[in-house]
Every structure is written in C-alpha cells, then in structure tokens.
C-alpha cells in the first residue's frame, strides 16, 4: 500500500481540530511530535500554515489552501490503493465510518469484526457523533459513510434505511414497582420514576413523539436523572427501581442474563430505523463494499429491507 506523507495526515488532523493536543490524541502521537511535524511541513512550504495567538489556533490563508489540497491528495491515494488492490481482486485502503452512540456501541462492532475477517487488508476507523456531526464529517470528507439513528432535512445528504430498531420501556428484573404486571396503561407511565439520556438525544425525540400520541405530556414524566450513555443508564437501573426507554439492541445481553426486563405499554409504539447516510453522488468502492456487506448480514435475519 502506498501511504500519504505522515506530516500531511498530522496537518489535516490539526487543521480540523485547531488544537494540537486533540490532534495528538487522534493521531496517537505526542503533542511535541505534532508540533515537530507541523514545523517541518511549514519549513517545506516556506510559510506559516497556522496563526498562533495565545492558546488560539487558526489557519492562515496558506493553511486553508493547503488543507483543501491535502484532503484531495489523501483521497487520490485512497483511490489509487483501492484500484491497485482490485487488479489482484483484493480490497485495500482505509474505510472511515461515522456512527451515533447506539450503533457504535451495540451494532457496528460485530459487523466490523466479520467485515475484517472477510477483508483483512482494509483498515477501519470509526468516529462518533450525533446525526448533525456525522453530516459535517461527511461534508468535509473526514469520513466516507455514516450510520445514524434519524433522518434530517439536509438535501445534500442521501439517507438509506439500514436496520429496524425498537425503543422499549425497561427496568430491572423483579422491580416491586410492577407488582407482578407485565403490561401498563399509558396513564401508569406518570407514576414511575425515570432515568433518561441527556437532553438533545435522538432517542428522547422518539420517546417524546410516542408518549404524546398516547395522550401523555412528555414533561409530566418524573425524570430523576439524565445520564450520558445507555451503559450508564443500565447500571443505574440495576441498582434502583427506576425505569428507562432504551433500544432493544442495547439491552440484549441483560435480557438474556435476566437482569433487565421489557415492560409492555398499551398502544405505545416506538419503532424507528437506523440509516446509512452519505453525500449524493458516486460512493467509493470501500464504503460501498461495507454497505453491501452490512445489508447482506442482516438480510439473513429478515430484520430490515434496504431501499436500494
């Protein structure tokens, strides 16, 4: 495989983060190493690429020009490596994915493990973020393909249904608050205590719409605490008599081990889809290979129907 000059990759990371410390973490090198690579690149370019003012870092006009061509250059290298590999019937290169929390924690790892076994010559990098962040990463070509929990009205992006999901009411097994009931009426939701994701979560949007449809005011639910992840919510549920709404994909292990249980609520439907997202136009051969691989894997289980 032909590699881009490492200094250029360091520059792209620093330019996107506008912070050498974050760039060092992203590139898995020390901060002095980031500074050294940037200084060498600036010496070769014969001009400053960054404007340094105290702790603030901005791109100079030359830096902005350099970033545009550096991104184009890395894309050319990736295409070249891919096409060289295809001459031998082998897929080569780096696949850059972006995914929301539920997908990156509970769905993608298993798919990526199988993908790696099938295509060991492909390096995979996964970045995390909400749908808006994933769109930004796609727009500036930081990633090749996104997998997200919801649609947006961004006309520059193409969304394709990937996988069905269902958000369910869940609590610890044997919670005395249920008193032997496995089904609740919508009004009984107001008698429970909840732990939910932080405000702005896509899952919360799904819950709010669903409970509103069964006549419950979202703000009437008694939320004791907001937590940042499904993992922290599950741990909280195991130690309390609280309830939460979580993706069924996030609780599969706890259901199998009989630690958590799903509570049915009459007429409450919280189904949703996960989506592949990418800019309109031709998709690269690596993201297309992964997209097809993921579709084929789940199609065997009959749990989704791809749009195309």
PDB file of C-alpha atoms in Angstrom:
ATOM      1  CA  UNK A   1       0.000   0.000   0.000  1.00  0.00           C
ATOM      2  CA  UNK A   2       1.229   3.499  -0.839  1.00  0.00           C
ATOM      3  CA  UNK A   3       0.952   5.869   2.122  1.00  0.00           C
ATOM      4  CA  UNK A   4       0.489   9.629   2.249  1.00  0.00           C
ATOM      5  CA  UNK A   5       3.295  11.528   3.965  1.00  0.00           C
ATOM      6  CA  UNK A   6       2.537  11.269   7.693  1.00  0.00           C
ATOM      7  CA  UNK A   7       3.158  15.013   8.143  1.00  0.00           C
ATOM      8  CA  UNK A   8       0.214  15.726   5.864  1.00  0.00           C
ATOM      9  CA  UNK A   9      -2.070  13.491   7.918  1.00  0.00           C
ATOM     10  CA  UNK A  10      -0.929  15.256  11.102  1.00  0.00           C
ATOM     11  CA  UNK A  11      -1.620  18.617   9.474  1.00  0.00           C
ATOM     12  CA  UNK A  12      -5.140  17.586   8.430  1.00  0.00           C
ATOM     13  CA  UNK A  13      -5.918  16.444  11.993  1.00  0.00           C
ATOM     14  CA  UNK A  14      -4.524  19.658  13.495  1.00  0.00           C
ATOM     15  CA  UNK A  15      -6.381  21.797  10.946  1.00  0.00           C
ATOM     16  CA  UNK A  16      -9.703  20.116  11.664  1.00  0.00           C
ATOM     17  CA  UNK A  17      -9.295  20.189  15.435  1.00  0.00           C
ATOM     18  CA  UNK A  18      -7.489  23.565  15.587  1.00  0.00           C
ATOM     19  CA  UNK A  19      -5.857  22.100  18.659  1.00  0.00           C
ATOM     20  CA  UNK A  20      -2.539  20.250  18.789  1.00  0.00           C
ATOM     21  CA  UNK A  21      -3.492  18.309  21.919  1.00  0.00           C
ATOM     22  CA  UNK A  22      -6.637  16.876  20.307  1.00  0.00           C
ATOM     23  CA  UNK A  23      -4.694  16.178  17.102  1.00  0.00           C
ATOM     24  CA  UNK A  24      -2.065  14.278  19.125  1.00  0.00           C
ATOM     25  CA  UNK A  25      -4.763  12.140  20.699  1.00  0.00           C
ATOM     26  CA  UNK A  26      -6.422  11.486  17.344  1.00  0.00           C
ATOM     27  CA  UNK A  27      -3.127  10.553  15.677  1.00  0.00           C
ATOM     28  CA  UNK A  28      -1.907   8.589  18.712  1.00  0.00           C
ATOM     29  CA  UNK A  29       1.332  10.567  19.000  1.00  0.00           C
ATOM     30  CA  UNK A  30       2.669  13.108  21.484  1.00  0.00           C
ATOM     31  CA  UNK A  31       1.893  16.820  21.287  1.00  0.00           C
ATOM     32  CA  UNK A  32       5.588  17.681  20.692  1.00  0.00           C
ATOM     33  CA  UNK A  33       5.506  15.240  17.766  1.00  0.00           C
ATOM     34  CA  UNK A  34       2.524  17.128  16.306  1.00  0.00           C
ATOM     35  CA  UNK A  35       4.388  20.435  16.652  1.00  0.00           C
ATOM     36  CA  UNK A  36       7.527  18.941  15.062  1.00  0.00           C
ATOM     37  CA  UNK A  37       5.604  17.593  12.061  1.00  0.00           C
ATOM     38  CA  UNK A  38       3.814  20.910  11.529  1.00  0.00           C
ATOM     39  CA  UNK A  39       7.067  22.869  11.795  1.00  0.00           C
ATOM     40  CA  UNK A  40       8.744  20.617   9.221  1.00  0.00           C
ATOM     41  CA  UNK A  41       5.772  20.994   6.883  1.00  0.00           C
ATOM     42  CA  UNK A  42       5.791  24.790   7.275  1.00  0.00           C
ATOM     43  CA  UNK A  43       9.531  24.814   6.526  1.00  0.00           C
ATOM     44  CA  UNK A  44       8.895  22.840   3.330  1.00  0.00           C
ATOM     45  CA  UNK A  45       6.008  25.135   2.365  1.00  0.00           C
ATOM     46  CA  UNK A  46       8.090  28.217   3.113  1.00  0.00           C
ATOM     47  CA  UNK A  47       5.300  29.883   5.097  1.00  0.00           C
ATOM     48  CA  UNK A  48       3.193  29.544   8.223  1.00  0.00           C
ATOM     49  CA  UNK A  49       0.147  27.299   7.932  1.00  0.00           C
ATOM     50  CA  UNK A  50      -1.256  28.236  11.367  1.00  0.00           C
ATOM     51  CA  UNK A  51      -1.724  31.550  13.108  1.00  0.00           C
ATOM     52  CA  UNK A  52      -0.900  31.181  16.800  1.00  0.00           C
ATOM     53  CA  UNK A  53      -2.368  33.704  19.259  1.00  0.00           C
ATOM     54  CA  UNK A  54      -2.001  32.557  22.858  1.00  0.00           C
ATOM     55  CA  UNK A  55      -3.916  29.298  23.134  1.00  0.00           C
ATOM     56  CA  UNK A  56      -5.926  30.070  19.999  1.00  0.00           C
ATOM     57  CA  UNK A  57      -5.055  28.377  16.732  1.00  0.00           C
ATOM     58  CA  UNK A  58      -6.380  29.369  13.293  1.00  0.00           C
ATOM     59  CA  UNK A  59      -5.439  28.526   9.731  1.00  0.00           C
ATOM     60  CA  UNK A  60      -3.615  31.113   7.675  1.00  0.00           C
ATOM     61  CA  UNK A  61      -4.674  31.715   4.073  1.00  0.00           C
ATOM     62  CA  UNK A  62      -1.884  29.340   3.034  1.00  0.00           C
ATOM     63  CA  UNK A  63      -3.101  26.824   5.603  1.00  0.00           C
ATOM     64  CA  UNK A  64      -6.627  26.891   4.218  1.00  0.00           C
ATOM     65  CA  UNK A  65      -5.272  26.321   0.702  1.00  0.00           C
ATOM     66  CA  UNK A  66      -3.007  23.545   1.965  1.00  0.00           C
ATOM     67  CA  UNK A  67      -5.910  21.808   3.754  1.00  0.00           C
ATOM     68  CA  UNK A  68      -8.053  21.774   0.606  1.00  0.00           C
ATOM     69  CA  UNK A  69      -5.310  20.122  -1.434  1.00  0.00           C
ATOM     70  CA  UNK A  70      -4.212  17.812   1.404  1.00  0.00           C
ATOM     71  CA  UNK A  71      -7.725  16.347   1.628  1.00  0.00           C
ATOM     72  CA  UNK A  72      -7.810  15.930  -2.148  1.00  0.00           C
ATOM     73  CA  UNK A  73      -4.387  14.268  -2.045  1.00  0.00           C
ATOM     74  CA  UNK A  74      -5.388  11.709   0.599  1.00  0.00           C
ATOM     75  CA  UNK A  75      -8.470  10.885  -1.452  1.00  0.00           C
ATOM     76  CA  UNK A  76      -6.302  10.274  -4.527  1.00  0.00           C
ATOM     77  CA  UNK A  77      -4.018   7.944  -2.569  1.00  0.00           C
ATOM     78  CA  UNK A  78      -7.003   6.015  -1.220  1.00  0.00           C
ATOM     79  CA  UNK A  79      -8.438   5.626  -4.723  1.00  0.00           C
ATOM     80  CA  UNK A  80      -5.062   4.548  -6.093  1.00  0.00           C
ATOM     81  CA  UNK A  81      -4.559   1.928  -3.375  1.00  0.00           C
ATOM     82  CA  UNK A  82      -8.067   0.624  -3.885  1.00  0.00           C
ATOM     83  CA  UNK A  83      -7.691   0.303  -7.635  1.00  0.00           C
ATOM     84  CA  UNK A  84      -4.271  -1.346  -7.291  1.00  0.00           C
ATOM     85  CA  UNK A  85      -5.835  -3.885  -4.946  1.00  0.00           C
ATOM     86  CA  UNK A  86      -8.692  -4.555  -7.317  1.00  0.00           C
ATOM     87  CA  UNK A  87      -6.163  -5.529 -10.012  1.00  0.00           C
ATOM     88  CA  UNK A  88      -5.434  -8.544  -7.790  1.00  0.00           C
ATOM     89  CA  UNK A  89      -9.036  -8.995  -6.678  1.00  0.00           C
ATOM     90  CA  UNK A  90      -8.244  -7.576  -3.224  1.00  0.00           C
ATOM     91  CA  UNK A  91      -9.832  -4.618  -1.442  1.00  0.00           C
ATOM     92  CA  UNK A  92      -7.221  -2.305   0.082  1.00  0.00           C
ATOM     93  CA  UNK A  93      -7.295   1.031   1.878  1.00  0.00           C
ATOM     94  CA  UNK A  94      -8.898   2.729   4.864  1.00  0.00           C
ATOM     95  CA  UNK A  95     -12.651   2.812   5.456  1.00  0.00           C
ATOM     96  CA  UNK A  96     -13.727   5.789   7.571  1.00  0.00           C
ATOM     97  CA  UNK A  97     -17.111   5.475   9.221  1.00  0.00           C
ATOM     98  CA  UNK A  98     -19.133   7.787  11.437  1.00  0.00           C
ATOM     99  CA  UNK A  99     -21.773   6.415  13.797  1.00  0.00           C
ATOM    100  CA  UNK A 100     -24.140   7.504  16.546  1.00  0.00           C
ATOM    101  CA  UNK A 101     -23.744   6.092  20.062  1.00  0.00           C
ATOM    102  CA  UNK A 102     -26.188   3.164  19.970  1.00  0.00           C
ATOM    103  CA  UNK A 103     -24.847   1.966  16.633  1.00  0.00           C
ATOM    104  CA  UNK A 104     -21.172   2.340  17.509  1.00  0.00           C
ATOM    105  CA  UNK A 105     -21.583   0.501  20.831  1.00  0.00           C
ATOM    106  CA  UNK A 106     -24.049  -2.286  20.107  1.00  0.00           C
ATOM    107  CA  UNK A 107     -24.363  -2.924  16.369  1.00  0.00           C
ATOM    108  CA  UNK A 108     -21.252  -1.949  14.427  1.00  0.00           C
ATOM    109  CA  UNK A 109     -18.593  -3.860  16.437  1.00  0.00           C
ATOM    110  CA  UNK A 110     -19.919  -7.297  15.464  1.00  0.00           C
ATOM    111  CA  UNK A 111     -20.397  -6.280  11.823  1.00  0.00           C
ATOM    112  CA  UNK A 112     -16.912  -4.762  11.700  1.00  0.00           C
ATOM    113  CA  UNK A 113     -15.386  -7.921  13.185  1.00  0.00           C
ATOM    114  CA  UNK A 114     -16.967 -10.039  10.454  1.00  0.00           C
ATOM    115  CA  UNK A 115     -16.037  -7.454   7.809  1.00  0.00           C
ATOM    116  CA  UNK A 116     -12.416  -7.556   8.981  1.00  0.00           C
ATOM    117  CA  UNK A 117     -12.336 -11.353   8.695  1.00  0.00           C
ATOM    118  CA  UNK A 118     -13.648 -11.094   5.128  1.00  0.00           C
ATOM    119  CA  UNK A 119     -11.457  -8.137   4.106  1.00  0.00           C
ATOM    120  CA  UNK A 120      -8.352  -8.166   6.354  1.00  0.00           C
ATOM    121  CA  UNK A 121      -6.483  -5.703   4.111  1.00  0.00           C
ATOM    122  CA  UNK A 122      -8.947  -2.884   4.844  1.00  0.00           C
ATOM    123  CA  UNK A 123      -8.202  -0.631   7.802  1.00  0.00           C
ATOM    124  CA  UNK A 124     -11.327   0.723   9.520  1.00  0.00           C
ATOM    125  CA  UNK A 125     -11.642   3.943  11.507  1.00  0.00           C
ATOM    126  CA  UNK A 126     -14.870   4.855  13.327  1.00  0.00           C
ATOM    127  CA  UNK A 127     -15.744   8.333  14.644  1.00  0.00           C
ATOM    128  CA  UNK A 128     -18.719   9.031  16.918  1.00  0.00           C
ATOM    129  CA  UNK A 129     -21.289  11.832  16.946  1.00  0.00           C
ATOM    130  CA  UNK A 130     -24.937  12.764  16.570  1.00  0.00           C
ATOM    131  CA  UNK A 131     -26.579  12.965  13.143  1.00  0.00           C
ATOM    132  CA  UNK A 132     -25.618  16.598  12.593  1.00  0.00           C
ATOM    133  CA  UNK A 133     -21.978  15.908  13.484  1.00  0.00           C
ATOM    134  CA  UNK A 134     -21.893  12.903  11.144  1.00  0.00           C
ATOM    135  CA  UNK A 135     -23.188  15.102   8.299  1.00  0.00           C
ATOM    136  CA  UNK A 136     -20.433  17.637   8.993  1.00  0.00           C
ATOM    137  CA  UNK A 137     -17.798  14.894   8.902  1.00  0.00           C
ATOM    138  CA  UNK A 138     -19.198  13.671   5.592  1.00  0.00           C
ATOM    139  CA  UNK A 139     -19.267  17.177   4.121  1.00  0.00           C
ATOM    140  CA  UNK A 140     -15.586  17.848   4.846  1.00  0.00           C
ATOM    141  CA  UNK A 141     -14.650  14.285   3.750  1.00  0.00           C
ATOM    142  CA  UNK A 142     -13.379  13.244   7.181  1.00  0.00           C
ATOM    143  CA  UNK A 143     -15.476  10.074   6.836  1.00  0.00           C
ATOM    144  CA  UNK A 144     -16.776   8.077   3.865  1.00  0.00           C
ATOM    145  CA  UNK A 145     -20.070   6.781   5.249  1.00  0.00           C
ATOM    146  CA  UNK A 146     -22.303   7.489   8.239  1.00  0.00           C
ATOM    147  CA  UNK A 147     -24.694   5.275  10.201  1.00  0.00           C
ATOM    148  CA  UNK A 148     -27.219   7.251  12.258  1.00  0.00           C
ATOM    149  CA  UNK A 149     -30.444   6.963  14.251  1.00  0.00           C
ATOM    150  CA  UNK A 150     -32.578   9.533  12.464  1.00  0.00           C
ATOM    151  CA  UNK A 151     -33.284  11.427   9.266  1.00  0.00           C
ATOM    152  CA  UNK A 152     -32.541  15.082   8.667  1.00  0.00           C
ATOM    153  CA  UNK A 153     -33.749  17.654   6.131  1.00  0.00           C
ATOM    154  CA  UNK A 154     -30.239  18.157   4.724  1.00  0.00           C
ATOM    155  CA  UNK A 155     -30.851  17.972   0.958  1.00  0.00           C
ATOM    156  CA  UNK A 156     -27.146  17.400   0.234  1.00  0.00           C
ATOM    157  CA  UNK A 157     -27.268  14.031   2.006  1.00  0.00           C
ATOM    158  CA  UNK A 158     -28.711  10.708   0.874  1.00  0.00           C
ATOM    159  CA  UNK A 159     -30.307   8.537   3.577  1.00  0.00           C
ATOM    160  CA  UNK A 160     -30.946   4.809   3.129  1.00  0.00           C
ATOM    161  CA  UNK A 161     -32.778   2.573   5.600  1.00  0.00           C
ATOM    162  CA  UNK A 162     -30.336   0.134   7.161  1.00  0.00           C
ATOM    163  CA  UNK A 163     -31.826  -1.603  10.190  1.00  0.00           C
ATOM    164  CA  UNK A 164     -35.025  -1.645  12.195  1.00  0.00           C
ATOM    165  CA  UNK A 165     -34.934  -0.729  15.878  1.00  0.00           C
ATOM    166  CA  UNK A 166     -37.433  -0.505  18.689  1.00  0.00           C
ATOM    167  CA  UNK A 167     -37.198   1.626  21.819  1.00  0.00           C
ATOM    168  CA  UNK A 168     -38.782  -0.149  24.797  1.00  0.00           C
ATOM    169  CA  UNK A 169     -39.663   0.552  28.420  1.00  0.00           C
ATOM    170  CA  UNK A 170     -37.217  -1.371  30.597  1.00  0.00           C
ATOM    171  CA  UNK A 171     -36.451  -1.899  34.286  1.00  0.00           C
ATOM    172  CA  UNK A 172     -34.588  -4.357  36.491  1.00  0.00           C
ATOM    173  CA  UNK A 173     -35.957  -7.858  36.785  1.00  0.00           C
ATOM    174  CA  UNK A 174     -38.243  -8.205  39.802  1.00  0.00           C
ATOM    175  CA  UNK A 175     -38.831  -4.470  40.280  1.00  0.00           C
ATOM    176  CA  UNK A 176     -41.529  -4.280  43.006  1.00  0.00           C
ATOM    177  CA  UNK A 177     -42.988  -1.195  41.295  1.00  0.00           C
ATOM    178  CA  UNK A 178     -44.506  -3.527  38.703  1.00  0.00           C
ATOM    179  CA  UNK A 179     -46.343  -5.623  41.333  1.00  0.00           C
ATOM    180  CA  UNK A 180     -46.403  -8.619  39.025  1.00  0.00           C
ATOM    181  CA  UNK A 181     -47.671  -6.674  35.994  1.00  0.00           C
ATOM    182  CA  UNK A 182     -46.026  -7.080  32.622  1.00  0.00           C
ATOM    183  CA  UNK A 183     -48.272  -4.564  30.820  1.00  0.00           C
ATOM    184  CA  UNK A 184     -49.058  -0.975  31.794  1.00  0.00           C
ATOM    185  CA  UNK A 185     -51.580   1.565  30.584  1.00  0.00           C
ATOM    186  CA  UNK A 186     -50.230   4.866  29.225  1.00  0.00           C
ATOM    187  CA  UNK A 187     -51.530   6.738  32.302  1.00  0.00           C
ATOM    188  CA  UNK A 188     -49.487   4.496  34.575  1.00  0.00           C
ATOM    189  CA  UNK A 189     -46.339   5.885  32.980  1.00  0.00           C
ATOM    190  CA  UNK A 190     -46.828   9.033  35.053  1.00  0.00           C
ATOM    191  CA  UNK A 191     -46.498   7.016  38.287  1.00  0.00           C
ATOM    192  CA  UNK A 192     -42.967   5.820  37.513  1.00  0.00           C
ATOM    193  CA  UNK A 193     -39.509   7.322  38.061  1.00  0.00           C
ATOM    194  CA  UNK A 194     -37.159   7.501  35.098  1.00  0.00           C
ATOM    195  CA  UNK A 195     -33.522   7.750  34.144  1.00  0.00           C
ATOM    196  CA  UNK A 196     -33.088   9.018  30.583  1.00  0.00           C
ATOM    197  CA  UNK A 197     -30.420  10.141  28.142  1.00  0.00           C
ATOM    198  CA  UNK A 198     -29.258  13.746  28.201  1.00  0.00           C
ATOM    199  CA  UNK A 199     -31.348  16.423  26.508  1.00  0.00           C
ATOM    200  CA  UNK A 200     -30.831  16.516  22.762  1.00  0.00           C
ATOM    201  CA  UNK A 201     -30.619  12.741  22.439  1.00  0.00           C
ATOM    202  CA  UNK A 202     -32.271  11.295  19.334  1.00  0.00           C
ATOM    203  CA  UNK A 203     -33.777   8.528  21.473  1.00  0.00           C
ATOM    204  CA  UNK A 204     -35.559  11.127  23.594  1.00  0.00           C
ATOM    205  CA  UNK A 205     -37.163  12.553  20.457  1.00  0.00           C
ATOM    206  CA  UNK A 206     -38.570   9.113  19.632  1.00  0.00           C
ATOM    207  CA  UNK A 207     -39.939   8.702  23.174  1.00  0.00           C
ATOM    208  CA  UNK A 208     -41.489  12.167  23.250  1.00  0.00           C
ATOM    209  CA  UNK A 209     -43.380  11.639  19.994  1.00  0.00           C
ATOM    210  CA  UNK A 210     -44.606   8.189  21.064  1.00  0.00           C
ATOM    211  CA  UNK A 211     -45.906   9.145  24.507  1.00  0.00           C
ATOM    212  CA  UNK A 212     -47.576  12.253  23.088  1.00  0.00           C
ATOM    213  CA  UNK A 213     -49.514  10.040  20.641  1.00  0.00           C
ATOM    214  CA  UNK A 214     -50.971   8.036  23.568  1.00  0.00           C
ATOM    215  CA  UNK A 215     -52.054  11.206  25.381  1.00  0.00           C
ATOM    216  CA  UNK A 216     -49.166  11.669  27.821  1.00  0.00           C
ATOM    217  CA  UNK A 217     -47.418  15.003  28.288  1.00  0.00           C
ATOM    218  CA  UNK A 218     -43.686  14.364  27.931  1.00  0.00           C
ATOM    219  CA  UNK A 219     -42.951  16.889  30.683  1.00  0.00           C
ATOM    220  CA  UNK A 220     -45.243  15.061  33.121  1.00  0.00           C
ATOM    221  CA  UNK A 221     -42.827  12.116  33.304  1.00  0.00           C
ATOM    222  CA  UNK A 222     -40.785  12.209  36.515  1.00  0.00           C
ATOM    223  CA  UNK A 223     -37.157  12.050  35.411  1.00  0.00           C
ATOM    224  CA  UNK A 224     -34.863  11.632  38.407  1.00  0.00           C
ATOM    225  CA  UNK A 225     -31.594  11.811  36.484  1.00  0.00           C
ATOM    226  CA  UNK A 226     -30.205  12.261  32.980  1.00  0.00           C
ATOM    227  CA  UNK A 227     -27.150  10.184  32.011  1.00  0.00           C
ATOM    228  CA  UNK A 228     -24.847  10.346  29.017  1.00  0.00           C
ATOM    229  CA  UNK A 229     -24.991   6.769  27.729  1.00  0.00           C
ATOM    230  CA  UNK A 230     -27.080   3.615  27.584  1.00  0.00           C
ATOM    231  CA  UNK A 231     -24.391   1.774  29.565  1.00  0.00           C
ATOM    232  CA  UNK A 232     -24.609   4.208  32.478  1.00  0.00           C
ATOM    233  CA  UNK A 233     -28.421   4.013  32.366  1.00  0.00           C
ATOM    234  CA  UNK A 234     -28.372   0.214  32.504  1.00  0.00           C
ATOM    235  CA  UNK A 235     -26.036   0.240  35.502  1.00  0.00           C
ATOM    236  CA  UNK A 236     -28.326   2.745  37.229  1.00  0.00           C
ATOM    237  CA  UNK A 237     -31.405   0.610  36.557  1.00  0.00           C
ATOM    238  CA  UNK A 238     -29.789  -2.474  38.061  1.00  0.00           C
ATOM    239  CA  UNK A 239     -29.370  -0.679  41.413  1.00  0.00           C
ATOM    240  CA  UNK A 240     -32.721   1.169  41.597  1.00  0.00           C
ATOM    241  CA  UNK A 241     -36.454   0.809  40.998  1.00  0.00           C
ATOM    242  CA  UNK A 242     -36.354   3.316  38.129  1.00  0.00           C
ATOM    243  CA  UNK A 243     -37.403   2.771  34.526  1.00  0.00           C
ATOM    244  CA  UNK A 244     -35.962   3.888  31.217  1.00  0.00           C
ATOM    245  CA  UNK A 245     -36.581   3.744  27.478  1.00  0.00           C
ATOM    246  CA  UNK A 246     -33.751   2.041  25.596  1.00  0.00           C
ATOM    247  CA  UNK A 247     -33.061   0.444  22.226  1.00  0.00           C
ATOM    248  CA  UNK A 248     -33.630  -3.317  22.233  1.00  0.00           C
ATOM    249  CA  UNK A 249     -30.169  -3.614  20.680  1.00  0.00           C
ATOM    250  CA  UNK A 250     -28.670  -2.010  23.796  1.00  0.00           C
ATOM    251  CA  UNK A 251     -30.178  -4.470  26.281  1.00  0.00           C
ATOM    252  CA  UNK A 252     -29.875  -7.846  24.536  1.00  0.00           C
ATOM    253  CA  UNK A 253     -27.236  -9.181  26.961  1.00  0.00           C
ATOM    254  CA  UNK A 254     -29.147  -8.026  30.045  1.00  0.00           C
ATOM    255  CA  UNK A 255     -32.335  -9.646  28.753  1.00  0.00           C
ATOM    256  CA  UNK A 256     -30.516 -12.940  28.195  1.00  0.00           C
ATOM    257  CA  UNK A 257     -28.973 -12.831  31.676  1.00  0.00           C
ATOM    258  CA  UNK A 258     -32.361 -11.987  33.223  1.00  0.00           C
ATOM    259  CA  UNK A 259     -31.070  -8.753  34.763  1.00  0.00           C
ATOM    260  CA  UNK A 260     -33.459  -6.427  32.928  1.00  0.00           C
ATOM    261  CA  UNK A 261     -36.943  -6.924  31.536  1.00  0.00           C
ATOM    262  CA  UNK A 262     -39.122  -5.201  28.967  1.00  0.00           C
ATOM    263  CA  UNK A 263     -42.431  -3.747  30.147  1.00  0.00           C
ATOM    264  CA  UNK A 264     -45.185  -3.527  27.533  1.00  0.00           C
ATOM    265  CA  UNK A 265     -47.277  -0.349  27.406  1.00  0.00           C
ATOM    266  CA  UNK A 266     -50.680  -0.446  25.720  1.00  0.00           C
ATOM    267  CA  UNK A 267     -50.676   1.225  22.270  1.00  0.00           C
ATOM    268  CA  UNK A 268     -47.173   2.631  22.774  1.00  0.00           C
ATOM    269  CA  UNK A 269     -45.173   2.115  19.576  1.00  0.00           C
ATOM    270  CA  UNK A 270     -41.569   3.326  19.478  1.00  0.00           C
ATOM    271  CA  UNK A 271     -40.213   1.714  16.328  1.00  0.00           C
ATOM    272  CA  UNK A 272     -37.608   3.551  14.290  1.00  0.00           C
ATOM    273  CA  UNK A 273     -34.962   2.918  11.645  1.00  0.00           C
ATOM    274  CA  UNK A 274     -31.220   3.274  11.556  1.00  0.00           C
ATOM    275  CA  UNK A 275     -29.863   4.782   8.342  1.00  0.00           C
ATOM    276  CA  UNK A 276     -26.794   4.873   6.163  1.00  0.00           C
ATOM    277  CA  UNK A 277     -26.038   8.476   5.201  1.00  0.00           C
ATOM    278  CA  UNK A 278     -23.665   9.870   2.602  1.00  0.00           C
ATOM    279  CA  UNK A 279     -23.454  12.793   0.181  1.00  0.00           C
ATOM    280  CA  UNK A 280     -25.335  12.394  -3.097  1.00  0.00           C
ATOM    281  CA  UNK A 281     -23.285  11.089  -5.994  1.00  0.00           C
ATOM    282  CA  UNK A 282     -20.947   8.177  -6.567  1.00  0.00           C
ATOM    283  CA  UNK A 283     -19.941   6.272  -3.445  1.00  0.00           C
ATOM    284  CA  UNK A 284     -16.377   4.967  -3.096  1.00  0.00           C
ATOM    285  CA  UNK A 285     -15.699   1.251  -3.542  1.00  0.00           C
ATOM    286  CA  UNK A 286     -14.764   0.709   0.141  1.00  0.00           C
ATOM    287  CA  UNK A 287     -17.877   2.293   1.706  1.00  0.00           C
ATOM    288  CA  UNK A 288     -19.977   0.551  -0.941  1.00  0.00           C
ATOM    289  CA  UNK A 289     -18.360  -2.784  -0.041  1.00  0.00           C
ATOM    290  CA  UNK A 290     -19.143  -2.244   3.637  1.00  0.00           C
ATOM    291  CA  UNK A 291     -22.685  -1.082   2.905  1.00  0.00           C
ATOM    292  CA  UNK A 292     -23.404  -4.211   0.867  1.00  0.00           C
ATOM    293  CA  UNK A 293     -21.729  -6.445   3.448  1.00  0.00           C
ATOM    294  CA  UNK A 294     -23.877  -4.998   6.262  1.00  0.00           C
ATOM    295  CA  UNK A 295     -27.070  -5.362   4.242  1.00  0.00           C
ATOM    296  CA  UNK A 296     -26.298  -8.979   3.403  1.00  0.00           C
ATOM    297  CA  UNK A 297     -25.510  -9.812   7.023  1.00  0.00           C
ATOM    298  CA  UNK A 298     -28.819  -8.519   8.384  1.00  0.00           C
ATOM    299  CA  UNK A 299     -30.880  -9.625   5.415  1.00  0.00           C
ATOM    300  CA  UNK A 300     -30.253 -13.209   6.531  1.00  0.00           C
ATOM    301  CA  UNK A 301     -32.166 -12.422   9.723  1.00  0.00           C
ATOM    302  CA  UNK A 302     -35.025 -10.692   7.906  1.00  0.00           C
ATOM    303  CA  UNK A 303     -34.852  -7.611  10.117  1.00  0.00           C
ATOM    304  CA  UNK A 304     -34.569  -4.910   7.504  1.00  0.00           C
ATOM    305  CA  UNK A 305     -35.409  -4.154   3.913  1.00  0.00           C
ATOM    306  CA  UNK A 306     -32.848  -1.987   2.082  1.00  0.00           C
ATOM    307  CA  UNK A 307     -34.070   0.830  -0.126  1.00  0.00           C
ATOM    308  CA  UNK A 308     -31.507   0.137  -2.792  1.00  0.00           C
TER     309      UNK A 308
END
